Structure formats: structure tokens, C-alpha cells
Tab-separated table of C-alpha atoms and ligand atoms in Angstrom:
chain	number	residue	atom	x	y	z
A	94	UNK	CA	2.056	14.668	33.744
A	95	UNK	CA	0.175	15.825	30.603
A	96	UNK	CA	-1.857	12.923	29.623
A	97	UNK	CA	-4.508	12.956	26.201
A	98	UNK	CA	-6.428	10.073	25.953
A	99	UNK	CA	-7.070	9.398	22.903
A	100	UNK	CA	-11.449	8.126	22.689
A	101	UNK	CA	-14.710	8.508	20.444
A	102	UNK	CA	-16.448	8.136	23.754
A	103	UNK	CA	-15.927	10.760	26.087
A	104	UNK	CA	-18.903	9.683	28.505
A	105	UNK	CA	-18.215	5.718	28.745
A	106	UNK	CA	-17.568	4.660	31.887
A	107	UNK	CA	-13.882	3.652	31.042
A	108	UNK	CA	-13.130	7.108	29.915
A	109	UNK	CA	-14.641	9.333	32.581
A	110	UNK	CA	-12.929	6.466	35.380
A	111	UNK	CA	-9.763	7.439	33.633
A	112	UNK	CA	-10.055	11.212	33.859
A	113	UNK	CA	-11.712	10.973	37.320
A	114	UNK	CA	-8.240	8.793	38.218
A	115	UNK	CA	-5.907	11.339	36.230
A	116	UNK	CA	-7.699	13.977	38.282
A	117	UNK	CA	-7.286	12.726	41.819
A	118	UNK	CA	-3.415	12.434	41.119
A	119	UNK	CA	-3.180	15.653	39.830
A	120	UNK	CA	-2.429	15.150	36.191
A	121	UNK	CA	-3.429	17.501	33.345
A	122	UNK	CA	-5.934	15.124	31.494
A	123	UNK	CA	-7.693	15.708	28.119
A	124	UNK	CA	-9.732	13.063	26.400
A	125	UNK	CA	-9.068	14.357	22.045
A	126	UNK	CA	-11.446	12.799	20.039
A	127	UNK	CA	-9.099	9.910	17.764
A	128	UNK	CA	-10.806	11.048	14.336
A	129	UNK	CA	-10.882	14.722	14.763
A	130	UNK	CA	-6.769	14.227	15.231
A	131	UNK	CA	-5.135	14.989	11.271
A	132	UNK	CA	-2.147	13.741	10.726
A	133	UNK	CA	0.526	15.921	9.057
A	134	UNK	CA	3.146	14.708	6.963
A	135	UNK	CA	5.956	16.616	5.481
A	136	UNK	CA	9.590	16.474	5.482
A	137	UNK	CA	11.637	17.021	9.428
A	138	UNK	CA	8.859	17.656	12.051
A	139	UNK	CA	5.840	14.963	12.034
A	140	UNK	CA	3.023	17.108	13.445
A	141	UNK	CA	-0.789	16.190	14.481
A	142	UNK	CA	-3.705	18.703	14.624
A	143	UNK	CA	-6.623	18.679	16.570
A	144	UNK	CA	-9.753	20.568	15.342
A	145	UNK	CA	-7.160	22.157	13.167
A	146	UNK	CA	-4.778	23.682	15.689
A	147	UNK	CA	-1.334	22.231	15.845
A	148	UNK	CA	-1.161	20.313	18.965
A	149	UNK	CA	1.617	20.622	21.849
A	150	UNK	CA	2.837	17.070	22.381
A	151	UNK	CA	1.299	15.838	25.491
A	152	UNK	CA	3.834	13.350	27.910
A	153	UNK	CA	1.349	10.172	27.339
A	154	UNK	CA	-1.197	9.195	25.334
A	155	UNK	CA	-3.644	6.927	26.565
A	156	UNK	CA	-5.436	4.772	23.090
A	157	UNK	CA	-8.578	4.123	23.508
A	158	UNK	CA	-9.219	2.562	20.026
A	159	UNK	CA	-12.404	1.532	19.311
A	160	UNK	CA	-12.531	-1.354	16.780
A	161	UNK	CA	-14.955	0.817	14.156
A	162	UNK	CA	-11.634	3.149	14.035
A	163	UNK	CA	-9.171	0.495	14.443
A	164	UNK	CA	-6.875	1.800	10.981
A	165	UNK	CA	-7.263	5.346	11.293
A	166	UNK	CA	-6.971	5.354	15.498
A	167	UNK	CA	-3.311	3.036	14.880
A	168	UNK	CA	-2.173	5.622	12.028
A	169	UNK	CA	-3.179	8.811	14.757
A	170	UNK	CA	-1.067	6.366	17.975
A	171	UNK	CA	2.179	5.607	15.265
A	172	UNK	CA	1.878	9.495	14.591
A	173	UNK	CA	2.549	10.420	18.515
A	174	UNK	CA	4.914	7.352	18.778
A	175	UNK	CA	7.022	9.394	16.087
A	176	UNK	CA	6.699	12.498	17.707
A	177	UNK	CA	8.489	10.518	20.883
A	178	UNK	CA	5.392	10.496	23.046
A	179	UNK	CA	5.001	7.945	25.584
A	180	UNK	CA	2.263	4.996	24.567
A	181	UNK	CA	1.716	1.916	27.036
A	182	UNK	CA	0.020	0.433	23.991
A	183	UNK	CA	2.518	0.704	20.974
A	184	UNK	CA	0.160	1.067	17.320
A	185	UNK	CA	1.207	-2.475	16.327
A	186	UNK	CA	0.469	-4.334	19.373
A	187	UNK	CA	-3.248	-2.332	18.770
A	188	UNK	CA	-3.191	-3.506	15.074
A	189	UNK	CA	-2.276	-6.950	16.200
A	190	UNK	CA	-4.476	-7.504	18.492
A	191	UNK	CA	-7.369	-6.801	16.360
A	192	UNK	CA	-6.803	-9.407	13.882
A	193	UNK	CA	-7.450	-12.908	15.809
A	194	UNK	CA	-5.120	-15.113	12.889
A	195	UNK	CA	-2.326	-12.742	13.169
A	196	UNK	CA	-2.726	-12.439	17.255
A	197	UNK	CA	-2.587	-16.170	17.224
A	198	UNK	CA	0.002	-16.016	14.620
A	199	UNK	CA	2.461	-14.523	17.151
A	200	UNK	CA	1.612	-15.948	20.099
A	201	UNK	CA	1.869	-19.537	18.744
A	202	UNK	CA	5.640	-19.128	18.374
A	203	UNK	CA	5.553	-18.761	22.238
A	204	UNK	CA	4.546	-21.562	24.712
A	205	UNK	CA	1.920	-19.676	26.377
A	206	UNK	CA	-1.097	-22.178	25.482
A	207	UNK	CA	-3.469	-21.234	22.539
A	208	UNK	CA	-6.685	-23.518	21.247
A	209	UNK	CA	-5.538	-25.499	18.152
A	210	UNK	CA	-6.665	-23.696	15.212
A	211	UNK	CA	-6.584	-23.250	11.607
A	212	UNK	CA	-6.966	-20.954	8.973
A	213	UNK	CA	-8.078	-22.253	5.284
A	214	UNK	CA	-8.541	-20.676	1.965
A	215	UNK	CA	-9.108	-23.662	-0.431
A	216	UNK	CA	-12.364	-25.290	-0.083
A	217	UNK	CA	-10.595	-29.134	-0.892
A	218	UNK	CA	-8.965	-28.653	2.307
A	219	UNK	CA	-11.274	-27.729	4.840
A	220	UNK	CA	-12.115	-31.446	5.668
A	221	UNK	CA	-8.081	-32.282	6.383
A	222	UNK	CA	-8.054	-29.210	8.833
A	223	UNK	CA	-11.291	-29.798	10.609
A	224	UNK	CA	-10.018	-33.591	11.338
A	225	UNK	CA	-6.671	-32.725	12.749
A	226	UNK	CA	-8.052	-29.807	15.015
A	227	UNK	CA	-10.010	-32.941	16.095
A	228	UNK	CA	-13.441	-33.219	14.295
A	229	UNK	CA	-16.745	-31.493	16.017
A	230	UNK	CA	-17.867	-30.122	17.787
A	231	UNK	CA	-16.160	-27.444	16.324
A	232	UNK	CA	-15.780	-23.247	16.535
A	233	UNK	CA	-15.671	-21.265	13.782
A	234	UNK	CA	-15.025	-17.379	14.433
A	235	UNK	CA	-14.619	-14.283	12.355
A	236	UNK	CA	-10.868	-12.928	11.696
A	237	UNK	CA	-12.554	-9.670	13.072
A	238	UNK	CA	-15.302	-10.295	14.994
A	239	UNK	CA	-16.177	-8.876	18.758
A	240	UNK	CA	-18.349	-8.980	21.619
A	241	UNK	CA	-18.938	-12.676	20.549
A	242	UNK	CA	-20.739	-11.976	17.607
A	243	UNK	CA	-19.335	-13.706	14.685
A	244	UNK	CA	-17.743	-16.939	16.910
A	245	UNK	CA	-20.289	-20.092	15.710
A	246	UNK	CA	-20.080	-23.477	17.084
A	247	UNK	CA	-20.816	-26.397	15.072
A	248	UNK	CA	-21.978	-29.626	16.243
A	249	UNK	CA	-21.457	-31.739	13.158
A	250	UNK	CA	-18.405	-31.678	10.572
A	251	UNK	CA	-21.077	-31.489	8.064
A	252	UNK	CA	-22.096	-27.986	9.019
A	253	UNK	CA	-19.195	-26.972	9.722
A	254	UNK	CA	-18.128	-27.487	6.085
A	255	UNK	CA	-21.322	-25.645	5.135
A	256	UNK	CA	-20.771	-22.514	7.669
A	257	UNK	CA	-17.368	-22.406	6.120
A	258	UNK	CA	-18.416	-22.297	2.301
A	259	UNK	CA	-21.126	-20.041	3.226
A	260	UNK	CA	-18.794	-17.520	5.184
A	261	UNK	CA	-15.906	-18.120	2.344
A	262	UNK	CA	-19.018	-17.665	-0.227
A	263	UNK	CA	-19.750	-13.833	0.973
A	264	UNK	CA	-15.818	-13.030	0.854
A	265	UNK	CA	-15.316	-13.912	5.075
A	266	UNK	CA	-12.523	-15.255	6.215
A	267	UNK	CA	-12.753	-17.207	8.810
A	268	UNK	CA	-10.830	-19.350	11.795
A	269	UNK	CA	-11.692	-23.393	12.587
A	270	UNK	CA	-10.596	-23.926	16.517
A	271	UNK	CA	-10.935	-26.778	18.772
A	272	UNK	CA	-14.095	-26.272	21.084
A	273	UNK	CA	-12.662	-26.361	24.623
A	274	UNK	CA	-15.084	-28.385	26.255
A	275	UNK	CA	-13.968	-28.221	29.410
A	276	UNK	CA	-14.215	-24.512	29.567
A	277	UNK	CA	-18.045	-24.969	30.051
A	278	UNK	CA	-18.946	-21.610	28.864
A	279	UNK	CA	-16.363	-19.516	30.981
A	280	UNK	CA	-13.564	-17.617	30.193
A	281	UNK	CA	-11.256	-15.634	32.029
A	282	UNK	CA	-10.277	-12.126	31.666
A	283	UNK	CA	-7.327	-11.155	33.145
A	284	UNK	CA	-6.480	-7.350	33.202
A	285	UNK	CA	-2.511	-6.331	32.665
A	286	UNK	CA	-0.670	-3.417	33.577
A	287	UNK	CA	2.971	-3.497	32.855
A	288	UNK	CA	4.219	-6.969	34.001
A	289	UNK	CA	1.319	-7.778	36.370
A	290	UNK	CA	-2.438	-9.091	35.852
A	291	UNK	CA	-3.779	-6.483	38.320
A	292	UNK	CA	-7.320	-7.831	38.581
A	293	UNK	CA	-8.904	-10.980	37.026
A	294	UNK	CA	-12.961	-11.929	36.802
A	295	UNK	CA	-14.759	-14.958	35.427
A	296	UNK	CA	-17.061	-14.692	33.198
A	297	UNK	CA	-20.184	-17.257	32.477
A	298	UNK	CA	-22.321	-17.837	29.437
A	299	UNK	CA	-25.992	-18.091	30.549
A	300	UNK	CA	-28.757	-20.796	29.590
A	301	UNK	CA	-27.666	-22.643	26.715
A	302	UNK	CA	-25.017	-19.724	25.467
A	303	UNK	CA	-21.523	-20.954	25.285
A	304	UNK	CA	-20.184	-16.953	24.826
A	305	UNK	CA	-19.425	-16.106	27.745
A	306	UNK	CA	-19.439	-12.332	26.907
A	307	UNK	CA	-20.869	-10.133	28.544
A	308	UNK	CA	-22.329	-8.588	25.975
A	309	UNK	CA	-23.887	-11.979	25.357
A	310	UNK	CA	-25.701	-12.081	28.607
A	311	UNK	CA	-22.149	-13.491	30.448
A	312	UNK	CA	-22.076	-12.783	34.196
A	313	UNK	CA	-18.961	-11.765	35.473
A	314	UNK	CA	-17.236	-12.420	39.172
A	315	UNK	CA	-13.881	-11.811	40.844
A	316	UNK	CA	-11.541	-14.320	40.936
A	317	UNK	CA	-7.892	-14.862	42.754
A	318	UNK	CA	-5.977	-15.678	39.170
A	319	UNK	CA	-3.764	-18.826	39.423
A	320	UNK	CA	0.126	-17.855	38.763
A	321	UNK	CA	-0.296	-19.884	35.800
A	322	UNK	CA	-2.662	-17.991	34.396
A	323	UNK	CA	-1.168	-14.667	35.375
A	324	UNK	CA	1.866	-15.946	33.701
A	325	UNK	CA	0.133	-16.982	30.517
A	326	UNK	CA	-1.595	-13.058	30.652
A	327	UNK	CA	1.748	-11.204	31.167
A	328	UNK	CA	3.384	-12.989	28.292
A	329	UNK	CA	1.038	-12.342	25.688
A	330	UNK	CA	0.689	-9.222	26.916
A	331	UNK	CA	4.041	-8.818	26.440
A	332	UNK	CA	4.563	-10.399	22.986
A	333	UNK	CA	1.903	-8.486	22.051
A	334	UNK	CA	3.245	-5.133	22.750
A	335	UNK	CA	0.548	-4.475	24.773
A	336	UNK	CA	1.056	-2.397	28.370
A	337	UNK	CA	-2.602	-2.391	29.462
A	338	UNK	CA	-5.081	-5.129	28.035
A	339	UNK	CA	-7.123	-7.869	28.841
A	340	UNK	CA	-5.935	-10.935	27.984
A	341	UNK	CA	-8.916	-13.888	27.606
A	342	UNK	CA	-8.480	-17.102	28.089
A	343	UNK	CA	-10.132	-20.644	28.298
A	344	UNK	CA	-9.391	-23.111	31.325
A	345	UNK	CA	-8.677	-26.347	29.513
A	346	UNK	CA	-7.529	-29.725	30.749
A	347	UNK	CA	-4.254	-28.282	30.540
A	348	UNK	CA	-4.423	-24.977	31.491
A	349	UNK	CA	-4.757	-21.839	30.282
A	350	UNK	CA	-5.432	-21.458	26.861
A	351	UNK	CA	-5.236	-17.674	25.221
A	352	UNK	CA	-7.948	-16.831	23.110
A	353	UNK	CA	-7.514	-12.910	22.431
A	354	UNK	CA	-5.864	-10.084	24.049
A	355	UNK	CA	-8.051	-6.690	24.160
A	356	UNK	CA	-6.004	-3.952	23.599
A	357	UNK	CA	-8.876	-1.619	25.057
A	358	UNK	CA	-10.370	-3.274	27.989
A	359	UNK	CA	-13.179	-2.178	28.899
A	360	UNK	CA	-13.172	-1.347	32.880
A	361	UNK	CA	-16.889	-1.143	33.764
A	362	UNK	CA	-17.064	-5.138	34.379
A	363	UNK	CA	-14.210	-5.850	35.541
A	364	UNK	CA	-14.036	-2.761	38.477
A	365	UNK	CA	-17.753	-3.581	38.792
A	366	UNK	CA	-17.173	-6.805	39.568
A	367	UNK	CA	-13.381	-6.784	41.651
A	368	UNK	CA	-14.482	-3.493	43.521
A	369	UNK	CA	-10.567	-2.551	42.615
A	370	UNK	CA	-9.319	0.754	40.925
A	371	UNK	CA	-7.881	-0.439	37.818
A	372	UNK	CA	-8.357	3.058	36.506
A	373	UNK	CA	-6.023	4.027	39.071
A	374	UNK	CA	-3.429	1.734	38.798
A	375	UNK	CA	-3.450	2.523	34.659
A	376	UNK	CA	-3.253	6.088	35.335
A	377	UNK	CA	0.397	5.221	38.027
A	378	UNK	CA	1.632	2.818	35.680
A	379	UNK	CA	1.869	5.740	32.797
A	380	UNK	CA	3.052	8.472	35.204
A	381	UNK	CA	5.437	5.944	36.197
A	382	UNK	CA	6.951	5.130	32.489
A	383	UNK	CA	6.528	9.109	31.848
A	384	UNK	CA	9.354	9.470	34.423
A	385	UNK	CA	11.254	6.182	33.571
A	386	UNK	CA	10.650	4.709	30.330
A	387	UNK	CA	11.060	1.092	28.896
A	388	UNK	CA	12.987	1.041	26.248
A	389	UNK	CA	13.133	-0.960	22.854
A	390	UNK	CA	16.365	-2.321	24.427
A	391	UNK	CA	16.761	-4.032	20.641
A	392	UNK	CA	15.878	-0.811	18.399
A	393	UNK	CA	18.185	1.455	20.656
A	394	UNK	CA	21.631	-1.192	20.941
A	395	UNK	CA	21.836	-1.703	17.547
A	396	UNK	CA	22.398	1.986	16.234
A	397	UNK	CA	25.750	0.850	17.075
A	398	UNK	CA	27.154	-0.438	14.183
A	399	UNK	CA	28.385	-4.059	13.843
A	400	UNK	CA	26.161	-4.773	17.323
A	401	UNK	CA	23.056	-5.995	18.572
A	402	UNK	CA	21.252	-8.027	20.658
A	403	UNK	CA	20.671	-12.102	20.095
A	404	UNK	CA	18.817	-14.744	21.824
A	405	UNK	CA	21.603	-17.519	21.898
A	406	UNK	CA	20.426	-20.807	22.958
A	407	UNK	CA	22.152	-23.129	24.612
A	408	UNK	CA	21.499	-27.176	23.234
A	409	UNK	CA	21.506	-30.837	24.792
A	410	UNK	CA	25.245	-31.500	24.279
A	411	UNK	CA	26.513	-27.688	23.736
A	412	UNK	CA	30.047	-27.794	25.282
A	413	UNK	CA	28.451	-24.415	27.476
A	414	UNK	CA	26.666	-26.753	29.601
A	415	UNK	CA	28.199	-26.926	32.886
A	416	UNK	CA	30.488	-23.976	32.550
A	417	UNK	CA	29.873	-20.955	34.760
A	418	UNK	CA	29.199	-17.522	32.489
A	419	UNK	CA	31.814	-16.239	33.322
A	420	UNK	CA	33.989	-19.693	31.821
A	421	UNK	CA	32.515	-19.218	28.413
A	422	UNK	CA	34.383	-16.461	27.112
A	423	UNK	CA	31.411	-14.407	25.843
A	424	UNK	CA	32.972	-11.465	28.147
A	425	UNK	CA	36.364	-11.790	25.980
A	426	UNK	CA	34.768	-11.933	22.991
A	427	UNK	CA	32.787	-8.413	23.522
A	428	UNK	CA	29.333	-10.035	24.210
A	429	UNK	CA	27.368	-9.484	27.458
A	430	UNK	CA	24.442	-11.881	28.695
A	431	UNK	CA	21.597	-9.410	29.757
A	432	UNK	CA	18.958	-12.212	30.497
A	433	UNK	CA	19.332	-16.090	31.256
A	434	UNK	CA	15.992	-17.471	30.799
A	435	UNK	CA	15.361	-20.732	31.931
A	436	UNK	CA	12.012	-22.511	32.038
A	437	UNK	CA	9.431	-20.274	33.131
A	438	UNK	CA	11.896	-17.806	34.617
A	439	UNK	CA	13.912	-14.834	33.843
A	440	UNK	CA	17.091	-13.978	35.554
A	441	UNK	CA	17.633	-10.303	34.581
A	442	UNK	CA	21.826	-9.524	34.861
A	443	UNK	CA	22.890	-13.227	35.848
A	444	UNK	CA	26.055	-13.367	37.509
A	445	UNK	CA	29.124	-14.635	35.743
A	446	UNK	CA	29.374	-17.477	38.206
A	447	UNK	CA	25.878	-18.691	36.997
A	448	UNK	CA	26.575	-22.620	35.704
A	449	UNK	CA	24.466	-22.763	32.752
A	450	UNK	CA	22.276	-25.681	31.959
A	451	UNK	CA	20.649	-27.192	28.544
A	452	UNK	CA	18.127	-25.699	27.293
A	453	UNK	CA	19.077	-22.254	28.280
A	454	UNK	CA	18.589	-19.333	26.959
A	455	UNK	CA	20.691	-16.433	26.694
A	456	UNK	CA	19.587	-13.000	25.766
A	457	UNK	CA	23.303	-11.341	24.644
A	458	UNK	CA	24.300	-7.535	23.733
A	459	UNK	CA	27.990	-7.336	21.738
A	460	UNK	CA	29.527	-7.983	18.190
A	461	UNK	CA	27.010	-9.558	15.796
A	462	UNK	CA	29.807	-11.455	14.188
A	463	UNK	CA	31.403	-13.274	17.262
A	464	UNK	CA	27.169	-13.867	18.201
A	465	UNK	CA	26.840	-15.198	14.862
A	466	UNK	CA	29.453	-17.958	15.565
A	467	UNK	CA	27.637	-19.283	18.625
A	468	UNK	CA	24.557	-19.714	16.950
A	469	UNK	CA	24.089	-23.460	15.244
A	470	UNK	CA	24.139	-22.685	11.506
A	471	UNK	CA	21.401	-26.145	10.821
A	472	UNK	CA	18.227	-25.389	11.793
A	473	UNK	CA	16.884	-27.351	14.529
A	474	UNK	CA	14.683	-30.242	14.085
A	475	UNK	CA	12.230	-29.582	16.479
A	476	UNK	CA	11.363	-25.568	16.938
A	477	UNK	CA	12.710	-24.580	20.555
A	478	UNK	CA	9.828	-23.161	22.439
A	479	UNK	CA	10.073	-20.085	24.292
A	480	UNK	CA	8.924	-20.221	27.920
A	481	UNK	CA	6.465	-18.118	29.709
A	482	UNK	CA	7.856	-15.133	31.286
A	483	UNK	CA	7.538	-15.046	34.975
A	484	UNK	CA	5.324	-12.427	36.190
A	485	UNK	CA	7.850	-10.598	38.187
A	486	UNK	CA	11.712	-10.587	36.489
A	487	UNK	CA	14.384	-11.982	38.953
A	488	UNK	CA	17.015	-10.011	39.255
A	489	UNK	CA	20.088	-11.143	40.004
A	490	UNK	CA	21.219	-8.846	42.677
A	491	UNK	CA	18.247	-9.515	44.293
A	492	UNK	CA	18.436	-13.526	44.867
A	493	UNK	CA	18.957	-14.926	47.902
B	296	ADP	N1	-12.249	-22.355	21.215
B	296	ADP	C1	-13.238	-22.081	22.058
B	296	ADP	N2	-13.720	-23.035	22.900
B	296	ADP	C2	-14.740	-22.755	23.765
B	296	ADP	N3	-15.347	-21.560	23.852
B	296	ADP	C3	-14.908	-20.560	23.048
B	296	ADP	C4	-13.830	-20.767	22.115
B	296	ADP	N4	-13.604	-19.619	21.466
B	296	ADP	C5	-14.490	-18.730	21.941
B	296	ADP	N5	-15.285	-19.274	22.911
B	296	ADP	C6	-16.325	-18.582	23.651
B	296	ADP	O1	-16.840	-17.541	22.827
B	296	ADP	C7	-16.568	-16.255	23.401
B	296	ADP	C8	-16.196	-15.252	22.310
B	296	ADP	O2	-15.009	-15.653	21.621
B	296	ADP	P1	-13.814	-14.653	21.303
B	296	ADP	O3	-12.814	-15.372	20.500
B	296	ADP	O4	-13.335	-14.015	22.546
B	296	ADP	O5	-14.527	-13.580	20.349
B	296	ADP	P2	-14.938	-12.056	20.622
B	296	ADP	O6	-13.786	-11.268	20.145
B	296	ADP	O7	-16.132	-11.859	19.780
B	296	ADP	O8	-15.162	-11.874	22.085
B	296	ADP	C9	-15.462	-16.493	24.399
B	296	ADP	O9	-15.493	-15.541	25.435
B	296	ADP	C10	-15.749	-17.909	24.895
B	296	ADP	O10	-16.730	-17.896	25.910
B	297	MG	MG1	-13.586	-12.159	23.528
């Protein structure tokens, strides 16, 4: 394939792993510097130039968008997405991911474990939101910080109200989050490809530091992730739109808790400290969607007009508990289940003699209308939760 990477850094570590990977396998690799690319906008054709010569669309782009270039690198990544090239990391999943209240934003919706944290404007009601995240010790963090800097932990509610007027004072805005004790100055980092965490390390806050960022002094080792934990990492991942990150998380009393997902991960630490070739494995995962690509199964099925795709769930007391698929008469009524997810798993293409069960949902293709029916028109009481995806789909044709 004909893969640009798209870096201000040419000579980190990350990038020269990447073209020394792309190499081996030969690939045509080119790193193109993220700023020097001009976006060109006129009617028909969207175009990019580089050093201003009109460039010949590559297969793949590789981002690697540095946060000082975080709004002109997503415009320069949405640019190739419209000229169809193939990006593991999609422009909004980078934008997302940069922005820690919107990050946790979306992946609160999903039950994937996140510290409890809030996000005030109003001086009068810092107090309330400091007491029901659970008083101090408390962390306060920068919507936009990195490398640890701008993440604070206060000991006393006292100063954390002060931190907070001060921050608010010079225009900052900033998150309150639960301190997770138990997390004793580690996190984990957890490094996804696709739908696997493909290498994981620990890392550990020195002295009296409770950043356990490297750049902070953190010491990093390998670890064997727990399947709860590579779980947690392939559904944000996931949600986030994000093919190749690293997800970071806390270990709290119960479990994994998500605190950011990197949507350029550095690979220095974490090949340093695995001994594993993640550049490798980045480098077959996009050769490997150049030849078969995911699609936005949503954006693509409903060009067809009067269908689409809907998540239909199926409630305590639904009168589609206990009936095979195939009983339901979704088939008749032009709708086809593509996905029964149920728990922490995902059976892709369930049979129609699948019994469903409460508390299952079904991920449907066919007529919007006869979809619309099936869906409960009074919102629920309490918000249905979506469950973790399983690291590896189940198929269907492939159960025992
Ligand atoms: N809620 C928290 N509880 C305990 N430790 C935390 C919490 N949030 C952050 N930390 C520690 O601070 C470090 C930096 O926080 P993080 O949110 O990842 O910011 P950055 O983007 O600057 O890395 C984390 O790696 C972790 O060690
Ligand atoms: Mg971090």
C-alpha cells in the first residue's frame, strides 16, 4: 500500500518505528509534514497540497496529531476522509479525544467505568458538586491538559474551592473528579489496534507523585491485561472512533475506570517496555483495512430511503421475551437483526432460532417506520446502559 503519515516529527521514535515497520513489509511510506498540507476548497473535487503541489491520494493515512496542532491536523485528516482515503483514526474521534469533558461526555453514556466527575461554571455551585463526587481529597484537571501537567489534587474542600476560582478566575475551565485512591499512583495504558488491546504496561508515579506519567518521572512495566480491562479499552476505543490509541485507565475497587483515550500513542514506552512490535502490528492492521474496509454500516444503509439501522431494546415484560427471532415477525415486517447484544457480548448475525431474553438488545437494518413501532414511545425511567463490547465479536456461524 501507499501509506502518508501524517507528523511534525519526522525523527521521534514513533515515527521512524512506523516507517522502519512500513518498510520491512514493503509499503510505499512517506511521513508529510500535517501543517505544510493546504487544504483546498472549491466546488466537485476536495483537493490537498503539499509544499504546494497537488497531492495524489495516498491508500492510508496514518495521523499523527500532535496536540499543539490538534484543529488544524483534524481539518487536514477530515480533508483525506473526504477525498475517500482510508483513516484508522477518523478526525472526530481525534477531536474528541482531545477534550477530556467531551471524551467523558461520550463515554459516560456507555457502561465502560469512568471516575465520577463534574464540570461547573457557576461559582455558587462548586460546593454541591465537590460533595456529591464525594468531598476531598479531590482532582481537579485541565479540559486540555497533557503529560500530567495541569491534573492538581487537593487535599481539603477548602482548596479545592480556591484552585477552582483561581483556574475559573484566569478564564480555565476545569474538571472536579473523584481521587481513586486505590489506584496508588498507577495507571494502565492499554494500546488498541482494531478490536484488540495488543500490548498493555503499568505505569507508576515515583516518590510522593501521584501522576503516574511518564513524563512525570512514571516508570513503566509490561503487564498481562485482565479481559476486563481489555474490554473496557476496546470499547472506548470503539465509541471513540478511535482504531489505534491508548486507552488509560485507573484500577479502582471496582475495576477499571477510563480516564482518557490517546489518540496518538506514543510507542517508545510502551515497545520499550513489552519488547513487542506494536509498530508492526499498526502498520498490518491498516494494510489490512486498505484491502477490506470497515464500514459506517449506519452512514452507508440509510442512503436508502425510508431505512436505517436502530438499536431496539428488548424490556422486563416485552411480549419478545421468550420467543425465538425468528417468532417475532421482524423478518415479515422487512427488518433484519444484525447484532444481539447481550451483557458483555455481541452475537454478530444471530440465528433466527435465538430465544431472546430481557434486557436484550437488538441492533436491526429495515423500514424505519415498522422500527419505529417497536420502540417504547415513554422514555424509560432509568437510562438502559449499554454493555461493554467483548473484545472479539461472536459470530454466529462460528458458535459451538
Ligand atoms: N481521578 C484520578 N484519580 C487518581 N489518579 C488520577 C486521577 N486522574 C488522573 N490521575 C493521575 O494523574 C495522571 C494524569 O492524568 P490524566 O487525566 O491522564 O491527564 P494527562 O492528559 O495530563 O495525562 C494519570 O496518569 C494518573 O496517574
Ligand atoms: Mg494521561
Amino acid at each position: 500500500m501507499n501509506l502518508s503519515i501524517l507528523s511534525c516529527a519526522p525523527k521521534c521514535y514513533s515515527t521512524m518505528r512506523l516507517i522502519e515497520a512500513a518498510k520491512q513489509r514493503d509499503h510505499k511510506v512517506k511521513v508529510l509534514n500535517t501543517v505544510r498540507l493546504t487544504i483546498d476548497l472549491a466546488d466537485g473535487e476536495p483537493n490537498l497540497f503539499y509544499k504546494d503541489k497537488r497531492i495524489v491520494p495516498p491508500d492510508a493515512i496514518l495521523p499523527r496529531i500532535g496536540t499543539s496542532v490538534t484543529r488544524y491536523g483534524t481539518a487536514v485528516v477530515r480533508q483525506f476522509e473526504k477525498m475517500d482515503v482510508y483513516s484508522p483514526n477518523s478526525s472526530a474521534g481525534i477531536s474528541y479525544s482531545r477534550d477530556k469533558l467531551r471524551s467523558l461526555q461520550i463515554l459516560s453514556r456507555h457502561d465502560i467505568g469512568i471516575p465520577v466527575t463534574a464540570y461547573v461554571d457557576d461559582k455558587r455551585d462548586v460546593q454541591g458538586a465537590l460533595e456529591r463526587i464525594g468531598g476531598a481529597p479531590v482532582i481537579i484537571k485541565l479540559l486540555e491538559g497533557t503529560q500530567g501537567v495541569g491534573v492538581i489534587l487537593a487535599d481539603k474542600l477548602e482548596i479545592a474551592k480556591a484552585i477552582v476560582e483561581t483556574l475559573h478566575s484566569t478564564n480555565q475551565q476545569v474538571l472536579l473528579q473523584k481521587f481513586v485512591a486505590e489506584s496508588k499512583g498507577k495507571d494502565v495504558r492499554a494500546f488498541v489496534i482494531g478490536d484488540h488491546v495488543v500490548a498493555a504496561i503499568r505505569r507508576t508515579a515515583q516518590g510522593q507523585e501521584f501522576r503516574s506519567n511518564v513524563h512525570r518521572g512514571g516508570k513503566a512495566e509490561a503487564i498481562e491485561l485482565q479481559p476486563e480491562y481489555a474490554r473496557a479499552a476496546v470499547s472506548a476505543a470503539q465509541i471513540m472512533g478511535l482504531h489505534i490509541c491508548g486507552v488509560d485507565m485507573l484500577e479502582g475497587a471496582n475495576g477499571p475506570q477510563v480516564m482518557e483515550v490517546n489518540s496518538s500513542p506514543g510507542l517508545e514506552g510502551i515497545e520499550g517496555a513489552t519488547g513487542l512490535d506494536v509498530a508492526g502490528a499498526i502498520i498490518d492492521y491498516i494494510a489490512d483495512q486498505v484491502k477490506f474496509p470497515e464500514i459506517d454500516i449506519r452512514q452507508r444503509l440509510t442512503v436508502s430511503q425510508g431505512y436505517g439501522v436502530a438499536d431496539i431494546n428488548i424490556p422486563v415484560g416485552s411480549k419478545f421475551v421468550g420467543m425465538s427471532i425468528d417468532k417475532t415477525g421482524l423478518r415479515e415486517q422487512d427488518v433484519v437483526v444484525l447484532t444481539l447484544r447481550r451483557g458483555g457480548e455481541v452475537i454478530s448475525n444471530p440465528k433466527g432460532s435465538r430465544v431472546l431474553k430481557a434486557d436484550d438488545s437488538l441492533l436491526c437494518y429495515g423500514k424505519s417506520e415498522h422500527m419505529k413501532a417497536l420502540i417504547p414511545d415513554r422514555p424509560r425511567k432509568r437510562r438502559r446502559k449499554l454493555k461493554p463490547l467483548p473484545s472479539t465479536p461472536v459470530t454466529e456461524g462460528t458458535r459451538a
